[in-house]
Amino acid sequence: MTADRMVLMNPGPVNTDSAVRAALAGPDACHREAEFSELQRRVRRKVVQICGAGDSHASVVLTGSGTAALEAAITSVPPADAGLLVIDNGHYGRRLLEIARCYGIRVRHLEFGWGVYADPAVVKRALQEDPWLTHTVVVHHETSTGMLNDVRAIAGVTREQGRISIVDAISSLGAESLDIIDDDIDWVVGTANKCLEGMPGISFVCGAKAAFEDLEQNQARTYSLDLSRHYKAQEKNGFPAFTPSIPIFYAFDVALDLALAEGRAARGARYRRLAERLREGLGRLGLQVLIDPQHRSVVLTAVRLPASLAFEELHRGLKERGFVIYAAQEHLSGSYFRLSTMGHIDDGDIERFLASLESLLSTWELV
Ligand SMILES: *Cc1c(COP(=O)(O)O)cnc(C)c1O
């Protein structure tokens, strides 16, 4: 049996509102016409609002997945002589390091280990030890494990030490508490298709207008991901530098309206309710969650696989019942799986998921 609607428990792309899907079928349009310029202006403004800022800030919206926006920020923000402190406690922290290394950016790799809390005091000490470090980069929600890092504290020590922070908020923005101004963050990177519940294909970088202006002094490391180029095109000329994915823009515009109408706190509370319901149910089935309760996000739960069960078998059984679950990455892949509570899903979906999981486990005599 294949359900009409798959419940996506992979951490993005997520189930979307029908209004978001319908928006994809908007009119054919030229990106160098006033209609698109106006749409881009609206979307860029709403992204700034989602990040917690107003007229002092701007966003650059890119066609590309979240990694494209990360690559744009990491390659465009630090000048040639910069030093980047990469805070790493999982797969996505490691990706930040790989991007920086790809471009020969001088880095210090501050590795905590997967699922280990990134202690802001250790970050502070690293910045004090190494005066050549000029920037920090950190993942807010480490989607490989479900660990929520204290970006407010990390951005706080970064600013206190006179450095610049870049935050990968790709899987947190829109649901977890994050505010570019109140949290002293310099640059926020996000994407359309996770907690903002849009379609995949658009990502963005938000920062202060003055900071965007200053990027002009940097020698560009890339052509198509140069933030300064995109800022000038979008902010000054009002048009994109290159051809954007127009249908994804239509959908993102609607998704942003829904996100702003629901509000960050209410969306976070909705995800928390689903995550707690899920975790209670997993506990009843004797399944263990990777991260300690005080560091868990509302977005993702990494769960230990029962000893004799292969992920592929569990995945197949649940998919037949209408649920897509996600493998863990790298060294966790044989022993854990991941369940996201992002997107347009509800309590009924979680209850049906738990019932399906229970019936599968009992078929295999694992409960
Ligand atoms: C999903 C994710 C990314 C990468 O996003 P893509 O859209 O797949 O490029 C980066 N960082 C974090 C924390 C993520 O969850």
mmCIF file with all atom_site columns, C-alpha atoms in Angstrom, residues 124-266:
data_model
loop_
_atom_site.group_PDB
_atom_site.id
_atom_site.type_symbol
_atom_site.label_atom_id
_atom_site.label_alt_id
_atom_site.label_comp_id
_atom_site.label_asym_id
_atom_site.label_entity_id
_atom_site.label_seq_id
_atom_site.pdbx_PDB_ins_code
_atom_site.Cartn_x
_atom_site.Cartn_y
_atom_site.Cartn_z
_atom_site.occupancy
_atom_site.B_iso_or_equiv
_atom_site.pdbx_formal_charge
_atom_site.auth_seq_id
_atom_site.auth_comp_id
_atom_site.auth_asym_id
_atom_site.auth_atom_id
_atom_site.pdbx_PDB_model_num
ATOM 1   C CA . LYS A 1 124 ? 35.893 31.698 24.059  1.00 0.00 ? 124 LYS A CA 1
ATOM 2   C CA . ARG A 1 125 ? 39.201 30.133 25.100  1.00 0.00 ? 125 ARG A CA 1
ATOM 3   C CA . ALA A 1 126 ? 40.039 29.278 21.478  1.00 0.00 ? 126 ALA A CA 1
ATOM 4   C CA . LEU A 1 127 ? 39.419 32.899 20.443  1.00 0.00 ? 127 LEU A CA 1
ATOM 5   C CA . GLN A 1 128 ? 41.613 34.131 23.291  1.00 0.00 ? 128 GLN A CA 1
ATOM 6   C CA . GLU A 1 129 ? 44.403 31.686 22.419  1.00 0.00 ? 129 GLU A CA 1
ATOM 7   C CA . ASP A 1 130 ? 44.520 32.491 18.715  1.00 0.00 ? 130 ASP A CA 1
ATOM 8   C CA . PRO A 1 131 ? 44.424 36.181 17.874  1.00 0.00 ? 131 PRO A CA 1
ATOM 9   C CA . TRP A 1 132 ? 44.596 35.341 14.142  1.00 0.00 ? 132 TRP A CA 1
ATOM 10  C CA . LEU A 1 133 ? 41.040 34.021 14.321  1.00 0.00 ? 133 LEU A CA 1
ATOM 11  C CA . THR A 1 134 ? 38.704 36.700 12.984  1.00 0.00 ? 134 THR A CA 1
ATOM 12  C CA . HIS A 1 135 ? 35.451 34.788 12.421  1.00 0.00 ? 135 HIS A CA 1
ATOM 13  C CA . THR A 1 136 ? 33.472 31.915 13.941  1.00 0.00 ? 136 THR A CA 1
ATOM 14  C CA . VAL A 1 137 ? 31.084 29.597 12.148  1.00 0.00 ? 137 VAL A CA 1
ATOM 15  C CA . VAL A 1 138 ? 28.667 27.274 13.924  1.00 0.00 ? 138 VAL A CA 1
ATOM 16  C CA . VAL A 1 139 ? 25.625 25.131 13.214  1.00 0.00 ? 139 VAL A CA 1
ATOM 17  C CA . HIS A 1 140 ? 22.583 26.072 15.287  1.00 0.00 ? 140 HIS A CA 1
ATOM 18  C CA . HIS A 1 141 ? 20.766 22.758 15.057  1.00 0.00 ? 141 HIS A CA 1
ATOM 19  C CA . GLU A 1 142 ? 23.105 19.884 14.186  1.00 0.00 ? 142 GLU A CA 1
ATOM 20  C CA . THR A 1 143 ? 20.736 17.840 12.033  1.00 0.00 ? 143 THR A CA 1
ATOM 21  C CA . SER A 1 144 ? 22.986 14.767 12.121  1.00 0.00 ? 144 SER A CA 1
ATOM 22  C CA . THR A 1 145 ? 22.222 14.189 15.810  1.00 0.00 ? 145 THR A CA 1
ATOM 23  C CA . GLY A 1 146 ? 19.373 16.483 16.922  1.00 0.00 ? 146 GLY A CA 1
ATOM 24  C CA . MET A 1 147 ? 21.700 18.595 19.081  1.00 0.00 ? 147 MET A CA 1
ATOM 25  C CA . LEU A 1 148 ? 20.686 22.215 19.547  1.00 0.00 ? 148 LEU A CA 1
ATOM 26  C CA . ASN A 1 149 ? 23.783 24.348 20.027  1.00 0.00 ? 149 ASN A CA 1
ATOM 27  C CA . ASP A 1 150 ? 23.647 27.489 22.162  1.00 0.00 ? 150 ASP A CA 1
ATOM 28  C CA . VAL A 1 151 ? 24.283 29.916 19.299  1.00 0.00 ? 151 VAL A CA 1
ATOM 29  C CA . ARG A 1 152 ? 23.240 32.852 21.419  1.00 0.00 ? 152 ARG A CA 1
ATOM 30  C CA . ALA A 1 153 ? 26.105 32.158 23.853  1.00 0.00 ? 153 ALA A CA 1
ATOM 31  C CA . ILE A 1 154 ? 28.555 31.358 21.034  1.00 0.00 ? 154 ILE A CA 1
ATOM 32  C CA . ALA A 1 155 ? 27.660 34.498 19.062  1.00 0.00 ? 155 ALA A CA 1
ATOM 33  C CA . GLY A 1 156 ? 27.838 36.436 22.342  1.00 0.00 ? 156 GLY A CA 1
ATOM 34  C CA . VAL A 1 157 ? 31.416 35.365 23.093  1.00 0.00 ? 157 VAL A CA 1
ATOM 35  C CA . THR A 1 158 ? 32.339 35.922 19.445  1.00 0.00 ? 158 THR A CA 1
ATOM 36  C CA . ARG A 1 159 ? 31.189 39.525 19.609  1.00 0.00 ? 159 ARG A CA 1
ATOM 37  C CA . GLU A 1 160 ? 32.651 40.058 23.079  1.00 0.00 ? 160 GLU A CA 1
ATOM 38  C CA . GLN A 1 161 ? 36.012 38.906 21.685  1.00 0.00 ? 161 GLN A CA 1
ATOM 39  C CA . GLY A 1 162 ? 35.688 41.320 18.763  1.00 0.00 ? 162 GLY A CA 1
ATOM 40  C CA . ARG A 1 163 ? 35.096 38.660 16.112  1.00 0.00 ? 163 ARG A CA 1
ATOM 41  C CA . ILE A 1 164 ? 32.384 38.080 13.500  1.00 0.00 ? 164 ILE A CA 1
ATOM 42  C CA . SER A 1 165 ? 29.925 35.147 13.670  1.00 0.00 ? 165 SER A CA 1
ATOM 43  C CA . ILE A 1 166 ? 28.314 33.135 10.884  1.00 0.00 ? 166 ILE A CA 1
ATOM 44  C CA . VAL A 1 167 ? 25.467 30.791 11.903  1.00 0.00 ? 167 VAL A CA 1
ATOM 45  C CA . ASP A 1 168 ? 24.149 27.853 9.889   1.00 0.00 ? 168 ASP A CA 1
ATOM 46  C CA . ALA A 1 169 ? 20.492 28.067 10.923  1.00 0.00 ? 169 ALA A CA 1
ATOM 47  C CA . ILE A 1 170 ? 19.340 25.931 7.996   1.00 0.00 ? 170 ILE A CA 1
ATOM 48  C CA . SER A 1 171 ? 17.401 23.413 10.084  1.00 0.00 ? 171 SER A CA 1
ATOM 49  C CA . SER A 1 172 ? 16.330 25.715 12.931  1.00 0.00 ? 172 SER A CA 1
ATOM 50  C CA . LEU A 1 173 ? 15.245 29.082 11.559  1.00 0.00 ? 173 LEU A CA 1
ATOM 51  C CA . GLY A 1 174 ? 11.504 29.488 11.796  1.00 0.00 ? 174 GLY A CA 1
ATOM 52  C CA . ALA A 1 175 ? 10.995 27.100 14.723  1.00 0.00 ? 175 ALA A CA 1
ATOM 53  C CA . GLU A 1 176 ? 13.863 27.349 17.214  1.00 0.00 ? 176 GLU A CA 1
ATOM 54  C CA . SER A 1 177 ? 14.521 30.636 18.968  1.00 0.00 ? 177 SER A CA 1
ATOM 55  C CA . LEU A 1 178 ? 16.984 32.679 16.896  1.00 0.00 ? 178 LEU A CA 1
ATOM 56  C CA . ASP A 1 179 ? 17.203 36.425 16.505  1.00 0.00 ? 179 ASP A CA 1
ATOM 57  C CA . ILE A 1 180 ? 20.037 38.012 14.565  1.00 0.00 ? 180 ILE A CA 1
ATOM 58  C CA . ILE A 1 181 ? 19.899 41.247 16.580  1.00 0.00 ? 181 ILE A CA 1
ATOM 59  C CA . ASP A 1 182 ? 19.052 40.062 20.110  1.00 0.00 ? 182 ASP A CA 1
ATOM 60  C CA . ASP A 1 183 ? 21.464 37.126 19.830  1.00 0.00 ? 183 ASP A CA 1
ATOM 61  C CA . ASP A 1 184 ? 24.385 39.308 18.589  1.00 0.00 ? 184 ASP A CA 1
ATOM 62  C CA . ILE A 1 185 ? 24.746 37.248 15.406  1.00 0.00 ? 185 ILE A CA 1
ATOM 63  C CA . ASP A 1 186 ? 26.441 38.836 12.387  1.00 0.00 ? 186 ASP A CA 1
ATOM 64  C CA . TRP A 1 187 ? 25.364 36.465 9.590   1.00 0.00 ? 187 TRP A CA 1
ATOM 65  C CA . VAL A 1 188 ? 22.518 33.949 9.442   1.00 0.00 ? 188 VAL A CA 1
ATOM 66  C CA . VAL A 1 189 ? 22.232 31.307 6.727   1.00 0.00 ? 189 VAL A CA 1
ATOM 67  C CA . GLY A 1 190 ? 18.902 29.570 6.083   1.00 0.00 ? 190 GLY A CA 1
ATOM 68  C CA . THR A 1 191 ? 16.883 27.680 3.533   1.00 0.00 ? 191 THR A CA 1
ATOM 69  C CA . ALA A 1 192 ? 13.280 27.534 2.295   1.00 0.00 ? 192 ALA A CA 1
ATOM 70  C CA . ASN A 1 193 ? 12.491 23.851 2.719   1.00 0.00 ? 193 ASN A CA 1
ATOM 71  C CA . LYS A 1 194 ? 13.033 23.037 6.380   1.00 0.00 ? 194 LYS A CA 1
ATOM 72  C CA . CYS A 1 195 ? 11.280 24.854 9.259   1.00 0.00 ? 195 CYS A CA 1
ATOM 73  C CA . LEU A 1 196 ? 10.056 27.557 6.867   1.00 0.00 ? 196 LEU A CA 1
ATOM 74  C CA . GLU A 1 197 ? 8.030  24.841 5.101   1.00 0.00 ? 197 GLU A CA 1
ATOM 75  C CA . GLY A 1 198 ? 8.708  26.014 1.543   1.00 0.00 ? 198 GLY A CA 1
ATOM 76  C CA . MET A 1 199 ? 9.942  24.112 -1.489  1.00 0.00 ? 199 MET A CA 1
ATOM 77  C CA . PRO A 1 200 ? 13.592 23.090 -1.952  1.00 0.00 ? 200 PRO A CA 1
ATOM 78  C CA . GLY A 1 201 ? 15.739 25.227 -4.252  1.00 0.00 ? 201 GLY A CA 1
ATOM 79  C CA . ILE A 1 202 ? 16.045 28.586 -2.500  1.00 0.00 ? 202 ILE A CA 1
ATOM 80  C CA . SER A 1 203 ? 18.387 29.518 0.313   1.00 0.00 ? 203 SER A CA 1
ATOM 81  C CA . PHE A 1 204 ? 19.521 32.816 1.798   1.00 0.00 ? 204 PHE A CA 1
ATOM 82  C CA . VAL A 1 205 ? 21.987 34.822 3.861   1.00 0.00 ? 205 VAL A CA 1
ATOM 83  C CA . CYS A 1 206 ? 20.919 37.642 6.201   1.00 0.00 ? 206 CYS A CA 1
ATOM 84  C CA . GLY A 1 207 ? 23.219 40.309 7.643   1.00 0.00 ? 207 GLY A CA 1
ATOM 85  C CA . ALA A 1 208 ? 23.447 44.016 8.437   1.00 0.00 ? 208 ALA A CA 1
ATOM 86  C CA . LYS A 1 209 ? 23.290 46.272 5.363   1.00 0.00 ? 209 LYS A CA 1
ATOM 87  C CA . ALA A 1 210 ? 26.525 47.947 6.461   1.00 0.00 ? 210 ALA A CA 1
ATOM 88  C CA . ALA A 1 211 ? 28.226 44.544 6.634   1.00 0.00 ? 211 ALA A CA 1
ATOM 89  C CA . PHE A 1 212 ? 26.954 43.644 3.159   1.00 0.00 ? 212 PHE A CA 1
ATOM 90  C CA . GLU A 1 213 ? 28.341 46.969 1.870   1.00 0.00 ? 213 GLU A CA 1
ATOM 91  C CA . ASP A 1 214 ? 31.753 46.166 3.374   1.00 0.00 ? 214 ASP A CA 1
ATOM 92  C CA . LEU A 1 215 ? 31.971 42.876 1.454   1.00 0.00 ? 215 LEU A CA 1
ATOM 93  C CA . GLU A 1 216 ? 32.816 44.892 -1.626  1.00 0.00 ? 216 GLU A CA 1
ATOM 94  C CA . GLN A 1 217 ? 36.346 45.323 -0.280  1.00 0.00 ? 217 GLN A CA 1
ATOM 95  C CA . ASN A 1 218 ? 36.957 41.550 -0.325  1.00 0.00 ? 218 ASN A CA 1
ATOM 96  C CA . GLN A 1 219 ? 38.502 39.756 -3.263  1.00 0.00 ? 219 GLN A CA 1
ATOM 97  C CA . ALA A 1 220 ? 35.800 37.317 -4.450  1.00 0.00 ? 220 ALA A CA 1
ATOM 98  C CA . ARG A 1 221 ? 36.694 33.644 -4.028  1.00 0.00 ? 221 ARG A CA 1
ATOM 99  C CA . THR A 1 222 ? 33.844 32.463 -6.247  1.00 0.00 ? 222 THR A CA 1
ATOM 100 C CA . TYR A 1 223 ? 31.882 33.978 -9.086  1.00 0.00 ? 223 TYR A CA 1
ATOM 101 C CA . SER A 1 224 ? 28.318 32.664 -8.850  1.00 0.00 ? 224 SER A CA 1
ATOM 102 C CA . LEU A 1 225 ? 28.232 32.528 -5.033  1.00 0.00 ? 225 LEU A CA 1
ATOM 103 C CA . ASP A 1 226 ? 29.821 35.919 -4.394  1.00 0.00 ? 226 ASP A CA 1
ATOM 104 C CA . LEU A 1 227 ? 27.532 37.543 -1.818  1.00 0.00 ? 227 LEU A CA 1
ATOM 105 C CA . SER A 1 228 ? 28.693 41.033 -2.685  1.00 0.00 ? 228 SER A CA 1
ATOM 106 C CA . ARG A 1 229 ? 27.732 40.512 -6.328  1.00 0.00 ? 229 ARG A CA 1
ATOM 107 C CA . HIS A 1 230 ? 24.287 39.212 -5.313  1.00 0.00 ? 230 HIS A CA 1
ATOM 108 C CA . TYR A 1 231 ? 23.757 41.983 -2.771  1.00 0.00 ? 231 TYR A CA 1
ATOM 109 C CA . LYS A 1 232 ? 24.548 44.686 -5.312  1.00 0.00 ? 232 LYS A CA 1
ATOM 110 C CA . ALA A 1 233 ? 22.244 43.092 -7.882  1.00 0.00 ? 233 ALA A CA 1
ATOM 111 C CA . GLN A 1 234 ? 19.345 42.471 -5.496  1.00 0.00 ? 234 GLN A CA 1
ATOM 112 C CA . GLU A 1 235 ? 19.614 45.543 -3.272  1.00 0.00 ? 235 GLU A CA 1
ATOM 113 C CA . LYS A 1 236 ? 20.887 48.188 -5.668  1.00 0.00 ? 236 LYS A CA 1
ATOM 114 C CA . ASN A 1 237 ? 19.433 47.115 -9.009  1.00 0.00 ? 237 ASN A CA 1
ATOM 115 C CA . GLY A 1 238 ? 16.432 45.244 -7.645  1.00 0.00 ? 238 GLY A CA 1
ATOM 116 C CA . PHE A 1 239 ? 17.014 42.248 -9.902  1.00 0.00 ? 239 PHE A CA 1
ATOM 117 C CA . PRO A 1 240 ? 18.749 38.903 -9.393  1.00 0.00 ? 240 PRO A CA 1
ATOM 118 C CA . ALA A 1 241 ? 22.324 38.507 -10.674 1.00 0.00 ? 241 ALA A CA 1
ATOM 119 C CA . PHE A 1 242 ? 21.397 35.312 -12.528 1.00 0.00 ? 242 PHE A CA 1
ATOM 120 C CA . THR A 1 243 ? 18.227 33.447 -13.510 1.00 0.00 ? 243 THR A CA 1
ATOM 121 C CA . PRO A 1 244 ? 16.419 32.358 -10.331 1.00 0.00 ? 244 PRO A CA 1
ATOM 122 C CA . SER A 1 245 ? 13.963 29.511 -9.852  1.00 0.00 ? 245 SER A CA 1
ATOM 123 C CA . ILE A 1 246 ? 10.808 31.572 -10.242 1.00 0.00 ? 246 ILE A CA 1
ATOM 124 C CA . PRO A 1 247 ? 8.235  28.900 -9.230  1.00 0.00 ? 247 PRO A CA 1
ATOM 125 C CA . ILE A 1 248 ? 10.166 28.210 -6.027  1.00 0.00 ? 248 ILE A CA 1
ATOM 126 C CA . PHE A 1 249 ? 10.029 31.945 -5.303  1.00 0.00 ? 249 PHE A CA 1
ATOM 127 C CA . TYR A 1 250 ? 6.232  31.906 -5.702  1.00 0.00 ? 250 TYR A CA 1
ATOM 128 C CA . ALA A 1 251 ? 6.018  29.045 -3.229  1.00 0.00 ? 251 ALA A CA 1
ATOM 129 C CA . PHE A 1 252 ? 8.487  30.613 -0.784  1.00 0.00 ? 252 PHE A CA 1
ATOM 130 C CA . ASP A 1 253 ? 6.527  33.877 -0.758  1.00 0.00 ? 253 ASP A CA 1
ATOM 131 C CA . VAL A 1 254 ? 3.434  31.966 0.407   1.00 0.00 ? 254 VAL A CA 1
ATOM 132 C CA . ALA A 1 255 ? 5.410  29.809 2.860   1.00 0.00 ? 255 ALA A CA 1
ATOM 133 C CA . LEU A 1 256 ? 6.917  32.944 4.435   1.00 0.00 ? 256 LEU A CA 1
ATOM 134 C CA . ASP A 1 257 ? 3.439  34.445 4.865   1.00 0.00 ? 257 ASP A CA 1
ATOM 135 C CA . LEU A 1 258 ? 2.314  31.270 6.627   1.00 0.00 ? 258 LEU A CA 1
ATOM 136 C CA . ALA A 1 259 ? 5.430  31.237 8.823   1.00 0.00 ? 259 ALA A CA 1
ATOM 137 C CA . LEU A 1 260 ? 4.994  34.887 9.801   1.00 0.00 ? 260 LEU A CA 1
ATOM 138 C CA . ALA A 1 261 ? 1.267  34.407 10.469  1.00 0.00 ? 261 ALA A CA 1
ATOM 139 C CA . GLU A 1 262 ? 1.840  31.368 12.682  1.00 0.00 ? 262 GLU A CA 1
ATOM 140 C CA . GLY A 1 263 ? 4.804  33.036 14.376  1.00 0.00 ? 263 GLY A CA 1
ATOM 141 C CA . ARG A 1 264 ? 8.124  31.546 15.393  1.00 0.00 ? 264 ARG A CA 1
ATOM 142 C CA . ALA A 1 265 ? 7.054  30.778 18.963  1.00 0.00 ? 265 ALA A CA 1
ATOM 143 C CA . ALA A 1 266 ? 3.824  29.033 17.933  1.00 0.00 ? 266 ALA A CA 1
#
